[in-house]
């Protein structure tokens, strides 16, 4: 069965850190770009970060709201999102998904992505 499985979410205080994982099952992740997205209650889904495949130089992209706080990476069939200096507004369900090789210019809207995972809840609260 082809699927992505996210993990690593939880409750953290403002200023804290979490590392999310996105593991591919049933297919290899190498040839795909991987995107992280989030959706907070009552809000639209937004693109958080994206990383190209190795053949496309592993270039990374970030939403302005998370730049310099979040770091996307990948190793084998797993992608990661290291989240530091977390803020209450980072609270959301975080999803990963894949696109073919490259994070296109429209990556933040997620429309070209598939194989969405089930999501992992991140709650930032004191």
PDB file of N, CA and C in Angstrom, residues 37 45-48 104-111 113:
ATOM      1  N   UNK A  37       2.748  20.792   4.724  1.00  0.00           N
ATOM      2  CA  UNK A  37       1.630  21.721   4.726  1.00  0.00           C
ATOM      3  C   UNK A  37       0.982  21.688   6.100  1.00  0.00           C
ATOM      4  N   UNK A  45      -5.602  25.489   4.139  1.00  0.00           N
ATOM      5  CA  UNK A  45      -4.307  24.816   4.150  1.00  0.00           C
ATOM      6  C   UNK A  45      -3.234  25.746   3.590  1.00  0.00           C
ATOM      7  N   UNK A  46      -2.049  25.716   4.193  1.00  0.00           N
ATOM      8  CA  UNK A  46      -0.955  26.533   3.690  1.00  0.00           C
ATOM      9  C   UNK A  46       0.311  25.707   3.553  1.00  0.00           C
ATOM     10  N   UNK A  47       1.094  26.048   2.578  1.00  0.00           N
ATOM     11  CA  UNK A  47       2.381  25.398   2.386  1.00  0.00           C
ATOM     12  C   UNK A  47       3.385  25.923   3.383  1.00  0.00           C
ATOM     13  N   UNK A  48       4.098  25.025   4.022  1.00  0.00           N
ATOM     14  CA  UNK A  48       5.091  25.383   5.039  1.00  0.00           C
ATOM     15  C   UNK A  48       6.500  25.307   4.463  1.00  0.00           C
ATOM     16  N   UNK A 104       7.437  23.030  -7.612  1.00  0.00           N
ATOM     17  CA  UNK A 104       7.090  24.041  -8.599  1.00  0.00           C
ATOM     18  C   UNK A 104       6.834  25.385  -7.919  1.00  0.00           C
ATOM     19  N   UNK A 105       6.754  26.418  -8.730  1.00  0.00           N
ATOM     20  CA  UNK A 105       6.555  27.757  -8.163  1.00  0.00           C
ATOM     21  C   UNK A 105       5.247  27.862  -7.395  1.00  0.00           C
ATOM     22  N   UNK A 106       4.281  27.020  -7.726  1.00  0.00           N
ATOM     23  CA  UNK A 106       3.002  27.059  -7.008  1.00  0.00           C
ATOM     24  C   UNK A 106       2.956  26.050  -5.868  1.00  0.00           C
ATOM     25  N   UNK A 107       4.129  25.595  -5.416  1.00  0.00           N
ATOM     26  CA  UNK A 107       4.109  24.527  -4.403  1.00  0.00           C
ATOM     27  C   UNK A 107       3.279  24.870  -3.181  1.00  0.00           C
ATOM     28  N   UNK A 108       3.256  26.151  -2.723  1.00  0.00           N
ATOM     29  CA  UNK A 108       2.522  26.412  -1.476  1.00  0.00           C
ATOM     30  C   UNK A 108       1.034  26.067  -1.522  1.00  0.00           C
ATOM     31  N   UNK A 109       0.425  26.051  -2.702  1.00  0.00           N
ATOM     32  CA  UNK A 109      -1.014  25.753  -2.706  1.00  0.00           C
ATOM     33  C   UNK A 109      -1.292  24.255  -2.691  1.00  0.00           C
ATOM     34  N   UNK A 110      -0.255  23.443  -2.874  1.00  0.00           N
ATOM     35  CA  UNK A 110      -0.397  22.006  -2.721  1.00  0.00           C
ATOM     36  C   UNK A 110      -1.163  21.297  -3.807  1.00  0.00           C
ATOM     37  N   UNK A 111      -1.599  21.985  -4.834  1.00  0.00           N
ATOM     38  CA  UNK A 111      -2.493  21.370  -5.822  1.00  0.00           C
ATOM     39  C   UNK A 111      -1.805  20.310  -6.672  1.00  0.00           C
ATOM     40  N   UNK A 113       0.398  18.187  -5.497  1.00  0.00           N
ATOM     41  CA  UNK A 113       0.890  17.145  -4.602  1.00  0.00           C
ATOM     42  C   UNK A 113      -0.117  16.023  -4.434  1.00  0.00           C
TER      43      UNK A 113
END
